[in-house]
Coordinates of C-alpha atoms and ligand atoms in Angstrom, one line a residue:
M436 CA 0.0 -0.2 -0.1
M437 CA 0.9 3.4 -1.0
T438 CA 0.3 7.3 0.5
S439 CA 0.3 10.3 -1.7
Q440 CA -1.3 13.1 -2.4
S441 CA -1.7 12.0 -5.8
A442 CA -2.7 9.6 -7.9
A443 CA 0.4 7.3 -8.3
G444 CA 2.2 6.5 -11.6
A445 CA 2.0 8.2 -14.7
G446 CA -0.1 7.9 -17.6
S447 CA -2.0 4.5 -18.2
D448 CA 0.1 3.3 -14.8
R449 CA -1.0 5.5 -13.1
I450 CA -4.0 3.5 -10.2
V451 CA -6.6 5.8 -9.2
G452 CA -6.7 4.9 -5.4
H453 CA -8.8 6.3 -2.3
F454 CA -9.4 9.0 -0.2
I455 CA -9.0 8.2 3.3
G456 CA -8.4 10.8 6.4
G457 CA -7.6 13.4 4.4
E458 CA -4.8 11.5 2.4
V459 CA -4.8 9.5 -1.0
I460 CA -3.9 5.8 -0.8
T461 CA -3.5 4.0 -3.3
D462 CA -4.5 0.4 -2.2
D463 CA -3.4 -1.2 -6.2
R464 CA -5.0 -4.8 -5.3
R465 CA -7.0 -6.2 -8.3
P466 CA -6.8 -3.1 -10.0
L467 CA -9.2 -2.2 -13.2
P468 CA -8.6 -0.2 -16.2
V469 CA -10.8 2.9 -16.9
F470 CA -10.9 3.3 -20.2
N471 CA -11.0 6.3 -22.6
P472 CA -14.0 5.8 -24.1
A473 CA -13.1 7.9 -27.2
T474 CA -10.3 5.8 -27.8
G475 CA -10.8 2.4 -26.5
E476 CA -7.9 3.0 -24.5
T477 CA -6.5 2.9 -21.1
R478 CA -6.5 6.0 -19.2
C479 CA -5.8 4.5 -15.9
Y480 CA -5.8 1.6 -13.5
V481 CA -8.3 2.0 -10.5
A482 CA -8.0 0.0 -7.5
M483 CA -10.1 -2.0 -5.8
A484 CA -11.0 -1.8 -2.1
S485 CA -10.5 -4.7 0.1
S486 CA -12.6 -5.3 3.1
A487 CA -10.3 -3.9 5.0
T488 CA -9.7 -0.4 3.8
V489 CA -13.4 0.3 3.7
E490 CA -13.3 -0.6 7.0
N491 CA -10.2 2.2 7.4
A492 CA -13.0 4.6 5.8
I493 CA -15.3 4.1 8.2
S494 CA -13.1 4.6 10.8
S495 CA -12.2 7.4 10.1
A496 CA -15.6 8.6 9.2
R497 CA -16.4 7.5 12.6
Q498 CA -13.6 9.5 14.4
A499 CA -14.6 12.4 12.6
F500 CA -17.8 12.3 13.5
P501 CA -18.4 13.9 17.1
A502 CA -16.2 17.4 16.5
W503 CA -18.4 17.5 13.0
R504 CA -21.5 17.3 14.6
N505 CA -20.9 20.0 17.2
T506 CA -19.7 21.9 14.6
P507 CA -22.1 25.2 14.2
P508 CA -23.8 24.6 10.9
S509 CA -22.7 28.7 10.2
R510 CA -18.9 26.9 10.4
R511 CA -19.6 24.3 8.3
A512 CA -22.1 26.3 5.9
R513 CA -18.5 28.6 5.4
I514 CA -16.6 25.3 4.3
L515 CA -19.5 25.0 2.4
F516 CA -19.0 28.4 0.5
R517 CA -15.5 27.8 -0.1
Y518 CA -15.6 25.1 -1.3
K519 CA -18.4 26.2 -4.1
T520 CA -15.5 28.8 -5.4
L521 CA -12.9 26.8 -5.0
L522 CA -14.9 24.1 -7.3
E523 CA -16.0 26.5 -9.8
E524 CA -12.2 27.7 -10.2
H525 CA -11.3 23.9 -11.3
A526 CA -15.0 23.9 -14.0
D527 CA -12.6 23.6 -16.4
E528 CA -10.6 20.3 -15.0
I529 CA -13.4 18.5 -13.7
A530 CA -15.2 18.8 -16.8
A531 CA -12.2 17.8 -18.9
L532 CA -12.1 14.9 -16.1
I533 CA -15.5 13.6 -16.7
T534 CA -15.1 13.3 -20.6
G535 CA -11.9 11.7 -20.4
E536 CA -13.5 9.0 -18.3
H537 CA -17.1 9.2 -19.3
G538 CA -17.2 10.1 -22.9
K539 CA -20.5 12.4 -22.8
V540 CA -18.9 15.6 -24.9
L541 CA -17.7 18.9 -22.8
P542 CA -20.5 21.3 -22.7
D543 CA -22.6 18.0 -20.8
S544 CA -20.0 17.3 -18.8
M545 CA -19.5 21.2 -17.7
G546 CA -23.7 21.0 -17.5
E547 CA -23.7 18.1 -15.0
F548 CA -20.7 19.5 -13.2
L549 CA -23.0 22.6 -12.6
R550 CA -26.2 21.0 -11.8
G551 CA -24.0 19.4 -8.8
V552 CA -22.6 22.7 -7.9
E553 CA -27.1 23.9 -7.4
I554 CA -26.6 21.3 -4.6
V555 CA -23.7 23.4 -2.8
D556 CA -25.1 26.2 -2.9
Y557 CA -28.8 25.0 -1.7
A558 CA -26.1 23.5 1.4
C559 CA -24.9 26.4 2.2
G560 CA -28.2 27.3 3.7
A561 CA -27.6 24.7 6.6
P562 CA -28.8 27.1 9.5
E563 CA -31.6 27.7 7.8
F564 CA -32.5 24.5 7.4
L565 CA -31.5 23.0 11.0
K566 CA -33.1 25.7 12.8
G567 CA -35.6 23.0 13.8
E568 CA -39.2 24.3 15.1
F569 CA -40.7 26.0 18.8
S570 CA -43.8 25.8 20.3
K571 CA -43.7 28.5 23.3
N572 CA -46.0 27.6 25.7
A573 CA -47.5 24.6 24.3
G574 CA -48.9 24.2 27.7
P575 CA -48.3 25.8 30.9
D576 CA -44.9 26.7 31.7
I577 CA -43.9 23.9 28.5
D578 CA -41.8 24.7 25.5
C579 CA -41.9 21.9 22.9
W580 CA -39.4 21.8 19.9
S581 CA -38.0 19.8 17.5
E582 CA -34.5 19.7 16.1
F583 CA -32.5 17.3 13.5
Q584 CA -29.7 15.9 14.5
P585 CA -27.2 13.9 11.8
L586 CA -27.8 9.9 12.2
G587 CA -23.6 9.7 12.1
V588 CA -21.4 7.9 9.5
V589 CA -23.3 7.6 6.0
A590 CA -22.6 5.8 2.8
G591 CA -23.1 6.9 -0.6
I592 CA -23.3 4.3 -4.2
T593 CA -22.8 6.1 -7.5
P594 CA -23.7 5.0 -11.0
F595 CA -21.1 5.7 -14.0
N596 CA -23.4 8.3 -15.8
F597 CA -22.9 11.1 -13.7
P598 CA -19.5 10.6 -12.2
A599 CA -19.5 14.3 -11.0
M600 CA -23.3 15.0 -9.8
V601 CA -24.6 11.7 -8.4
P602 CA -22.1 12.1 -5.7
M603 CA -23.1 15.8 -5.8
W604 CA -26.9 14.9 -4.6
M605 CA -25.6 13.6 -1.5
Y606 CA -22.5 14.2 0.1
P607 CA -22.8 18.5 0.6
M608 CA -26.2 17.8 2.3
A609 CA -25.3 14.9 4.4
I610 CA -22.3 16.4 5.5
A611 CA -23.9 20.0 5.6
C612 CA -26.8 18.2 8.4
G613 CA -23.3 17.3 10.3
N614 CA -23.1 13.6 9.4
T615 CA -19.1 12.4 8.1
F616 CA -19.3 10.4 4.4
V617 CA -18.1 7.4 2.7
L618 CA -18.5 7.3 -1.1
K619 CA -18.3 4.3 -3.2
P620 CA -18.4 5.6 -6.8
S621 CA -18.6 3.5 -10.1
E622 CA -15.6 2.0 -11.3
K623 CA -15.7 2.9 -15.0
D624 CA -14.9 6.5 -14.0
P625 CA -13.8 7.2 -10.6
S626 CA -11.2 10.2 -11.0
V627 CA -13.4 13.2 -10.8
P628 CA -15.3 11.9 -7.2
L629 CA -11.7 11.8 -5.8
L630 CA -10.7 15.4 -7.1
L631 CA -14.2 16.2 -5.7
A632 CA -12.4 15.0 -2.3
R633 CA -9.0 16.3 -2.5
L634 CA -10.7 19.6 -3.0
F635 CA -13.3 19.8 0.1
T636 CA -10.4 19.0 1.8
E637 CA -8.5 22.2 0.7
A638 CA -11.6 24.5 1.6
G639 CA -11.0 23.5 4.9
L640 CA -13.4 20.2 5.9
P641 CA -11.5 18.2 8.5
D642 CA -9.4 15.4 7.9
G643 CA -12.2 12.3 7.8
V644 CA -15.6 14.1 7.4
F645 CA -15.7 13.0 3.2
N646 CA -13.6 10.1 2.3
V647 CA -13.8 8.2 -1.1
V648 CA -13.4 4.1 -1.6
N649 CA -12.8 2.9 -4.9
G650 CA -14.4 -0.7 -5.6
D651 CA -16.8 -3.2 -6.5
R652 CA -19.0 -5.7 -5.0
E653 CA -16.6 -6.4 -2.3
A654 CA -16.4 -2.9 -1.1
V655 CA -20.9 -2.6 -0.9
D656 CA -20.8 -5.7 0.9
T657 CA -19.0 -4.2 3.9
L658 CA -21.1 -0.9 3.8
L659 CA -23.9 -2.6 3.6
A660 CA -23.0 -5.2 6.4
D661 CA -21.0 -2.8 9.1
P662 CA -23.1 -1.4 11.9
R663 CA -21.2 1.6 11.6
I664 CA -23.2 2.4 8.8
E665 CA -26.5 4.8 9.6
A666 CA -27.7 5.5 6.1
I667 CA -26.7 4.8 2.1
S668 CA -27.8 6.9 -0.1
F669 CA -27.9 4.8 -3.6
V670 CA -28.0 5.4 -7.2
G671 CA -27.8 2.8 -10.2
S672 CA -29.6 0.0 -12.1
T673 CA -32.8 -1.1 -10.5
A674 CA -31.3 -4.9 -9.8
I675 CA -28.8 -3.5 -7.6
A676 CA -31.1 -1.0 -5.9
E677 CA -33.4 -3.8 -4.7
H678 CA -30.4 -5.4 -3.3
I679 CA -29.2 -2.6 -1.7
Y680 CA -32.5 -1.2 -0.4
R681 CA -33.9 -5.1 1.2
T682 CA -30.0 -5.6 2.5
G683 CA -29.4 -2.5 4.4
T684 CA -32.7 -2.0 6.1
K685 CA -32.4 -5.5 6.9
N686 CA -29.1 -4.5 8.7
G687 CA -31.0 -1.9 10.6
K688 CA -30.0 0.9 7.9
R689 CA -32.0 3.8 6.5
V690 CA -32.2 3.5 3.2
Q691 CA -33.1 5.3 -0.4
A692 CA -32.1 3.5 -4.3
L693 CA -32.9 5.3 -7.4
G694 CA -33.2 2.9 -9.4
G695 CA -33.5 2.2 -13.4
A696 CA -35.6 4.2 -15.8
K697 CA -37.7 4.1 -19.4
N698 CA -38.8 8.0 -19.9
H699 CA -41.9 8.2 -21.8
A700 CA -42.4 11.2 -23.9
V701 CA -46.3 12.1 -25.0
V702 CA -46.7 14.2 -28.3
M703 CA -50.4 15.1 -28.5
P704 CA -51.2 16.2 -32.3
D705 CA -52.0 20.5 -30.7
A706 CA -48.1 20.1 -30.0
D707 CA -45.6 22.6 -31.8
I708 CA -44.1 19.4 -33.5
D709 CA -40.5 21.1 -34.4
H710 CA -39.8 22.1 -30.5
A711 CA -41.1 18.3 -29.9
V712 CA -38.5 17.1 -31.9
D713 CA -35.9 19.4 -30.9
A714 CA -36.7 18.3 -27.8
L715 CA -36.6 14.4 -28.1
M716 CA -33.0 15.0 -30.0
G717 CA -31.5 16.8 -27.0
A718 CA -33.5 14.1 -24.6
A719 CA -33.2 10.9 -26.7
Y720 CA -29.3 11.0 -27.7
G721 CA -27.3 13.9 -25.3
S722 CA -25.1 11.7 -23.2
C723 CA -25.5 8.8 -26.1
G724 CA -28.3 7.9 -23.9
E725 CA -26.7 7.7 -21.3
R726 CA -28.9 9.5 -18.3
C727 CA -31.7 7.7 -15.9
M728 CA -34.3 10.8 -17.5
A729 CA -33.3 9.8 -21.0
I730 CA -36.5 10.0 -23.1
S731 CA -36.3 6.7 -24.6
V732 CA -40.2 6.3 -25.5
A733 CA -42.2 8.9 -27.9
V734 CA -45.9 8.1 -27.6
C735 CA -47.5 9.5 -30.9
V736 CA -51.0 10.4 -30.4
G737 CA -52.5 9.8 -33.7
E738 CA -50.6 9.0 -37.0
E739 CA -50.3 12.4 -38.9
T740 CA -48.8 13.1 -35.3
A741 CA -46.8 9.7 -35.2
D742 CA -45.5 10.2 -39.3
A743 CA -44.4 14.2 -38.5
V744 CA -41.9 13.6 -35.2
V745 CA -40.7 10.1 -37.1
G746 CA -39.7 12.3 -40.7
K747 CA -38.4 15.5 -38.7
L748 CA -36.2 12.7 -36.3
A749 CA -34.8 11.0 -39.4
G750 CA -33.9 14.3 -40.9
S751 CA -32.5 16.1 -37.8
L752 CA -30.2 12.6 -37.4
K753 CA -28.5 13.0 -40.7
N754 CA -27.2 16.2 -39.1
L755 CA -26.4 14.8 -35.3
K756 CA -22.1 15.0 -35.0
V757 CA -21.1 11.6 -33.3
G758 CA -17.8 11.4 -32.4
A759 CA -14.8 12.4 -28.8
G760 CA -16.7 14.7 -26.3
T761 CA -13.2 16.6 -26.5
D762 CA -13.8 17.6 -30.2
A763 CA -15.8 21.3 -30.3
G764 CA -19.5 20.5 -32.4
N765 CA -19.6 17.1 -31.7
D766 CA -23.1 16.5 -30.3
M767 CA -23.1 12.8 -29.0
G768 CA -19.9 10.8 -27.5
P769 CA -19.4 7.2 -27.6
L770 CA -21.0 4.8 -24.9
V771 CA -19.0 4.4 -21.6
T772 CA -17.3 0.9 -22.0
G773 CA -16.7 -1.7 -25.2
A774 CA -19.3 -4.1 -23.0
H775 CA -21.4 -1.7 -22.9
L776 CA -21.0 -0.5 -26.8
K777 CA -22.1 -4.3 -27.3
R778 CA -25.0 -4.5 -25.0
V779 CA -26.9 -1.9 -26.1
S780 CA -26.1 -3.3 -30.0
A781 CA -27.5 -5.9 -29.2
Y782 CA -30.7 -4.3 -28.2
V783 CA -31.0 -2.8 -31.1
D784 CA -30.8 -6.3 -33.0
L785 CA -33.4 -7.4 -30.9
G786 CA -35.5 -4.8 -31.9
V787 CA -35.6 -5.7 -35.3
E788 CA -35.6 -9.4 -34.7
E789 CA -39.2 -7.9 -32.2
G790 CA -40.1 -7.0 -35.8
A791 CA -39.7 -2.7 -35.1
E792 CA -39.6 -0.8 -37.7
L793 CA -35.5 0.5 -38.1
V794 CA -35.7 4.0 -39.8
V795 CA -32.0 5.1 -38.5
D796 CA -29.9 2.3 -37.4
G797 CA -26.4 3.8 -35.8
R798 CA -24.5 0.2 -36.0
G799 CA -21.8 -0.5 -37.4
L800 CA -20.9 3.3 -37.0
S801 CA -16.6 4.2 -37.1
V802 CA -15.0 7.3 -36.4
A803 CA -12.4 8.8 -38.2
G804 CA -9.2 8.5 -36.0
H805 CA -11.2 6.9 -33.0
E806 CA -11.7 3.7 -34.6
D807 CA -11.5 1.7 -31.3
G808 CA -13.9 4.0 -29.6
F809 CA -17.1 3.3 -28.4
F810 CA -19.4 4.8 -30.5
L811 CA -22.8 3.6 -32.4
G812 CA -25.1 6.2 -33.9
A813 CA -28.7 7.6 -32.6
C814 CA -30.4 4.4 -33.6
L815 CA -34.5 5.2 -34.3
F816 CA -37.2 2.5 -34.3
D817 CA -40.7 3.5 -35.2
R818 CA -43.9 1.1 -35.1
V819 CA -42.6 -0.2 -31.5
E820 CA -45.1 -1.8 -29.2
P821 CA -45.1 -1.8 -25.4
S822 CA -45.0 -5.5 -25.1
M823 CA -41.6 -5.7 -26.8
Q824 CA -38.3 -5.7 -24.6
I825 CA -37.1 -3.3 -26.4
C826 CA -40.0 -1.0 -25.0
R827 CA -40.0 -3.0 -21.6
E828 CA -36.2 -2.7 -20.9
E829 CA -34.1 0.3 -20.1
I830 CA -31.2 0.2 -22.8
F831 CA -29.4 3.0 -21.7
G832 CA -28.4 4.0 -24.9
P833 CA -29.1 6.2 -27.9
V834 CA -32.1 4.4 -29.0
L835 CA -35.2 6.2 -29.1
C836 CA -38.6 4.2 -29.5
V837 CA -41.8 5.2 -31.5
V838 CA -44.8 4.2 -30.6
R839 CA -48.4 4.8 -32.2
V840 CA -51.5 5.2 -29.8
D841 CA -55.1 6.9 -31.0
S842 CA -55.7 8.9 -27.3
L843 CA -53.7 10.4 -24.3
E844 CA -55.9 8.0 -22.4
Q845 CA -54.0 5.0 -24.0
A846 CA -50.8 7.0 -23.9
M847 CA -51.1 7.2 -20.2
A848 CA -52.0 4.0 -19.9
I849 CA -49.0 2.4 -21.3
I850 CA -47.0 4.7 -18.9
D851 CA -48.4 3.7 -15.8
A852 CA -48.6 0.1 -16.9
H853 CA -44.6 0.4 -17.0
E854 CA -42.6 -1.0 -14.3
Y855 CA -40.6 2.6 -13.9
G856 CA -41.6 5.4 -13.0
N857 CA -38.8 8.2 -12.8
G858 CA -39.8 10.9 -15.5
A859 CA -42.1 11.6 -18.7
C860 CA -43.8 14.0 -20.1
I861 CA -46.1 15.9 -22.4
F862 CA -45.7 18.0 -25.6
T863 CA -48.8 19.8 -26.0
R864 CA -50.5 23.6 -26.4
D865 CA -53.5 22.5 -24.6
G866 CA -53.7 23.3 -20.7
E867 CA -56.5 21.0 -20.0
A868 CA -54.6 18.2 -21.3
A869 CA -51.6 18.6 -19.5
R870 CA -53.1 19.4 -16.5
F871 CA -54.9 15.8 -16.6
F872 CA -51.8 14.3 -17.6
T873 CA -49.7 16.2 -14.3
D874 CA -52.3 15.2 -12.5
N875 CA -52.8 11.5 -13.3
I876 CA -49.8 9.7 -14.2
R877 CA -48.3 7.7 -12.2
I878 CA -44.6 9.2 -12.4
G879 CA -42.0 10.5 -10.0
M880 CA -41.2 14.0 -11.9
V881 CA -43.3 15.1 -14.9
G882 CA -42.3 17.5 -17.5
V883 CA -45.3 19.8 -19.6
N884 CA -43.3 20.8 -23.0
V885 CA -39.8 20.2 -20.5
P886 CA -37.8 16.7 -21.6
L887 CA -36.2 16.3 -19.0
P888 CA -37.6 17.7 -15.5
V889 CA -34.8 17.1 -13.2
P890 CA -36.0 19.3 -10.8
V891 CA -33.9 22.4 -8.9
A892 CA -32.1 21.9 -6.2
S893 CA -34.2 23.2 -3.8
H894 CA -36.7 20.4 -4.5
S895 CA -36.0 16.3 -4.2
F896 CA -35.6 14.4 -7.6
G897 CA -36.9 11.2 -7.4
G898 CA -39.0 8.2 -10.1
W899 CA -42.3 5.9 -8.5
K900 CA -42.7 2.1 -8.7
R901 CA -39.2 0.2 -9.5
S902 CA -37.4 3.7 -10.0
L903 CA -36.9 4.2 -6.4
F904 CA -36.7 2.1 -2.7
G905 CA -37.2 3.6 0.1
D906 CA -39.2 6.9 1.1
L907 CA -37.3 10.1 0.7
Y908 CA -36.0 11.3 -2.3
A909 CA -32.9 13.2 -3.1
Y910 CA -31.3 16.2 -2.1
G911 CA -33.7 19.2 -1.6
P912 CA -36.2 19.2 1.9
D913 CA -36.3 14.8 1.5
S914 CA -32.4 15.1 2.2
V915 CA -32.7 17.1 5.6
R916 CA -35.0 14.5 6.6
F917 CA -33.1 11.1 5.4
Y918 CA -29.9 13.1 6.9
T919 CA -31.0 13.5 10.3
H920 CA -32.8 12.1 12.9
R921 CA -35.8 14.2 14.2
K922 CA -35.6 15.0 18.5
T923 CA -38.5 17.0 20.0
I924 CA -38.4 17.8 23.3
T925 CA -40.8 19.3 25.7
Q926 CA -39.2 21.1 28.5
R927 CA -40.9 22.5 31.7
W928 CA -39.6 25.0 34.5
P929 CA -42.3 25.3 37.0
S930 CA -42.5 28.6 38.4
D931 CA -41.3 28.7 42.0
G932 CA -43.1 27.1 44.9
V933 CA -46.1 26.3 42.6
R934 CA -46.4 22.5 43.1
E935 CA -49.6 20.2 41.0
G936 CA -49.6 17.0 43.1
A937 CA -49.7 13.6 40.7
R938 CA -52.2 13.3 38.1
F939 CA -53.1 10.4 36.6
S940 CA -55.0 11.3 33.6
F941 CA -53.1 11.6 30.5
P942 CA -51.8 15.1 30.1
S943 CA -53.9 17.6 27.7
Ligands
LIG1355 P1 -24.9 -0.3 -11.7 O1 -26.1 -0.8 -10.7 O2 -24.2 -1.0 -12.7 O3 -23.5 0.6 -10.6 C1 -24.0 1.6 -9.6 C2 -23.1 1.1 -8.5 O4 -23.6 -0.3 -7.7 C3 -21.5 1.3 -8.8 O5 -21.0 2.2 -7.5 C4 -21.1 0.0 -8.9 O6 -20.2 -0.6 -8.5 C5 -21.9 -0.8 -7.6 N1 -21.9 -2.3 -8.7 C6 -22.9 -2.6 -9.3 N2 -22.6 -4.2 -9.2 C7 -23.1 -4.4 -7.9 C8 -23.5 -6.0 -7.4 N3 -23.4 -7.1 -7.7 N4 -23.1 -5.6 -6.2 C9 -23.1 -4.3 -5.1 N5 -22.6 -3.3 -6.5 C10 -22.4 -2.8 -7.6 O7 -25.5 1.4 -12.5 P2 -24.4 2.0 -13.7 O8 -24.1 1.0 -14.8 O9 -23.3 2.7 -12.9 O10 -25.6 3.1 -14.1 C11 -26.7 3.2 -14.6 C12 -28.0 2.8 -13.9 O11 -28.0 3.4 -13.3 C13 -29.2 3.1 -15.1 O12 -29.9 1.5 -14.6 C14 -29.6 3.9 -14.7 O13 -31.1 4.6 -15.3 C15 -29.4 4.5 -13.2 N6 -29.7 5.8 -12.5 C16 -30.5 6.3 -11.9 C17 -30.3 7.0 -11.5 C18 -32.0 7.9 -10.7 O14 -32.0 8.7 -10.1 N7 -32.6 7.1 -10.6 C19 -29.6 8.2 -11.3 C20 -28.6 7.7 -12.6 C21 -28.5 6.3 -13.2

């Protein structure tokens, strides 16, 4: 094991380690390659933490907890303010790291980073959201108040698709609330979370308050089993989310586990079709479809609507620029790994076998100068049936399915019957239809002429059905509830000499 201030090695031999107790630790057991998705080359390696390394991180967080718990929220907020400034100073570096390991185009990397910084902004309000509730004279000489106390050591486990933003959904609020944190990010793009942690220390965060361990199932199992972990926030695929929720809660932990998605956009006959098509282009193919809020099914009401949407999408896709995320002007980068490219391509093959009409086929795309990159061109299926596997399962790639229906009610029935309930939107000019849709659809985040209705930092993020296990959503006001225990204190200071004697009825 070696310790240094930065990741060990140079070039592709570099090993991304862990951040424990304010230090970068390189535990080089079973290092896994991290790819540059645009070239297919190995960029560096990431250390897979052993159980002992994870336990060290938990010990470090546990040790830091008492002092951090007792640090006034206003002092915590001051560190968060400095952190926000530092993050903004490193914005270009962070965006470049995201693009280097995830593959998304640079403006998209910057966009995800800025949405993460919004949560740091919100967390700076700790003195306000932790001030509690107070009732003077709740009874004779009795005051009653509720306060929000931190839980202790909490953990976050995050997916590859937003290596900056999703961790930032968790640790800024958890830490602002007085907890200490252990983050287990995705092994596919591990460098950004490590930099986020180092910058927090630079901003003045005491050692041990924020720790990062890189790893796989062994690290996650250790977090799930260790009784010192009070709560777990998870974001990733539904199968793993369900496993984390069931195991974590069985072990007595508070758990919120956000899972996969299949998000539908309803296009009504009265919609501004050009606006809807522009929105669908960004929402279906942005970030190569690797977003939990990506639109992957367009449900078109009426044959004319469907013909217009499919025709205009096919036309727009001819101009979609696919290439390295670092090249200015590209709209869509590669998929994250070669394995994921194979998986998404197999879904396109399956759609053809299932009988859907492949209007635009992105398979076999080669990008000049990046022949070994993990590229797949945009794919568009028409005449997809809701029963087809390509419509039921999350593909997580640049594949949009068009389903044709006769009415809004039919569109809504398809969405409601789907196992996922993360996001959905409607394109229309009809206020009544929009209101009926937002009121009745069984979905957690809903857009009206907004394709990616990702809530701003002051609202919480979460889906319904099998897109979320647990009761509280990510960030926003729900995160204060998730990362704290409510304690209610009822206090009486009887006036001198007043003695009421014993009472045997329930106090009222
Ligand atoms: P994933 O489920 O493969 O991995 C997520 C995390 O779980 C990673 O840290 C990974 O190391 C860990 N993990 C993987 N397999 C595990 C196992 N068997 N046991 C324990 N831990 C394990 O997800 P991913 O491929 O990194 O990300 C894509 C998925 O995340 C998609 O399904 C997407 O919809 C979902 N996602 C959901 C949201 C949301 O808010 N609902 C947001 C972003 C991504």
